[in-house]
Amino acid sequence: MRNLTSSELRKLYLEFFRSKGHAIISSASLIPENDPTVLFTTAGMHPLVPYLMGQKHPEGRRLADVQKCVRTGDIDEVGDASHCTFFEMLGNWSLGDYFKKEAIAYAWEFLTSEQWLGIPKEKLSFTCFEGDKDAPRDTVAHDRWVEMGVDPSHIVYLPKKHNWWGPAGQTGPCGPDTEIFYDTGKAPCGPDCQAGCDCGKYLEIWNNVFMEYNKVADGVFLPLDQKNVDTGMGLDRTVATLQGVESIYDTDAFAGILSVITNLSGKHYKDSPETVRAFRIIADHIRCATFMLGDQRGVTPSNVDQGYILRRLIRRSIRFATQLGIPDGKLSDIAVAVIDQYGSVYPELEENRDKIVSELDKEQQRFTNALKKGTREFESLVSKMEGTQISGPDAFHLYDTFGFPVEFTVELAAEKGLTVDMDGFKAAFEAHQEKSHAGAEQRFKSGLQDNSETTVALHTATHLLQAGLRKVLNDDSVSQKGSNITPERLRFDFSFPRKVTPEELQKVEEFVNEAIAADIPVTCEEMTVSEAKAAGAIGLFESRYGAKVTVYTVPGYSKEICAGPHVTHTGELGRFKIKKEEASSAGVRRIKAVLIHE
Ligand code: SER
């Protein structure tokens, strides 16, 4: 088996799929566009949903990529060997091109051939969908693995819970998957231990999803016209496997980051179980925070949405940095190590180096102030309470509202001869976590863009709004920072240093309504990134220079790189009305607007 670094694996994977006729596409932003159902890009398939649903991709029907992803459902689990918030997913995609047979042959060749990863065949196990009332047992995948030379005793059939990818409670494309596991060599946990068991013996390294159904209602699965392949291989995990180390934090990707933490703290990663946990939490959280701050659609810390998650990550890192004895204000040194590690693959990190450092410094200062406020709240709470125990809900209130770590509450309480009801705190914490988990889960499962008529119309209105803002504010630096569309309204965040005046807003409305009144046909063209730039298109130039992108134009009004979809004529929009303009975060304004059909 080859011992590869993470950058070698990234390169090799893309090289393999390029040799199989795949176009290499760039990672999309971590912040989904026009999708109100998720905060972050949670899987490689996420930015490709419109294409999985049948829209034509400008780069063709065979694609491969490395996608930045964030999953935040398990933030509090980070610190063990496997949980992390940020990760990179290697993926190969067939948009109605090849299907199970080729996908499985590619996966097998890449994993086992000496020319590629050279993993010994006997170390691999596979799971396939066992079948149920909705879809048959996936014997095609099973038999194909056997044809490749897999011993049938290394293949197991499992139910939908394990081997199905797609919108659970919702509608949309979905299908059975086949998952590939590496046997770590640990002793089995019991007689039933097999691929799919989560005891740690079998490590899932690659998931191949066969999107062959469209779920149209509960229990109603119709065959899709376009059968797709969606695969996801965790980069860090696979590197850990190839390097023979016990956790992703022991791979080369983290070496530079951990050594900066050592320099700052004077402690070593493996000194004790506490240092292992603290080092991992800081390394994971600062890596994730650096990618969020340095994203094409950069996030800044705030109390809502993506900004809130970012804030939580930074504040949790500060807590563990304090525990390790790292002096105040040093997190940005760790972020610099992240930029050094990843900057050549993700140039946006280099471009945003100063911003990343300054935002981290500012957030640390804010947290110090919040701690002061939290201490005051603690004092007032104690002065009012009866008995000698701080209740669980009160301790949780300090944690949730002031970002006040419960350990601080316990320490302060002890100084006053008081205790904290930790069971009550845990109960309040878990109840909250369940709620946010349910939210995250729901958001994720319904993670398909809504293509209803009203949403599509609001999407076109968003383009006109951005064009109007740029014209009226006479400022080319007005650029999109976020877009969120529900069937009821659009919400658009953009960079601008001050409040937009009512007069200016009125002019923007007039600009958009003029374009609507003219009932202009909306055109869509494919061109290269450089052609799009030359044509004056705005939007994220996140693809590599020669790559093809789709450009939507409302002639005379707007030209933007975008995946669509849009209305065919602006007249379909109705009347455009801005409902609200407000600050979203420092230097970013937010507009909410609706379309009225009279
Ligand atoms: N969508 C699947 C996953 O995220 C495969 O890419 O695991």
XYZ file of C-alpha atoms in Angstrom, residues 103 189 259 376 495 534 587-588:
8
model
C -18.225 3.243 -10.938
C -16.154 -6.474 18.862
C 3.435 21.944 16.170
C -21.370 40.020 36.191
C -20.571 44.192 1.074
C -14.123 39.685 -20.359
C -19.265 45.842 6.445
C -22.131 43.673 5.215
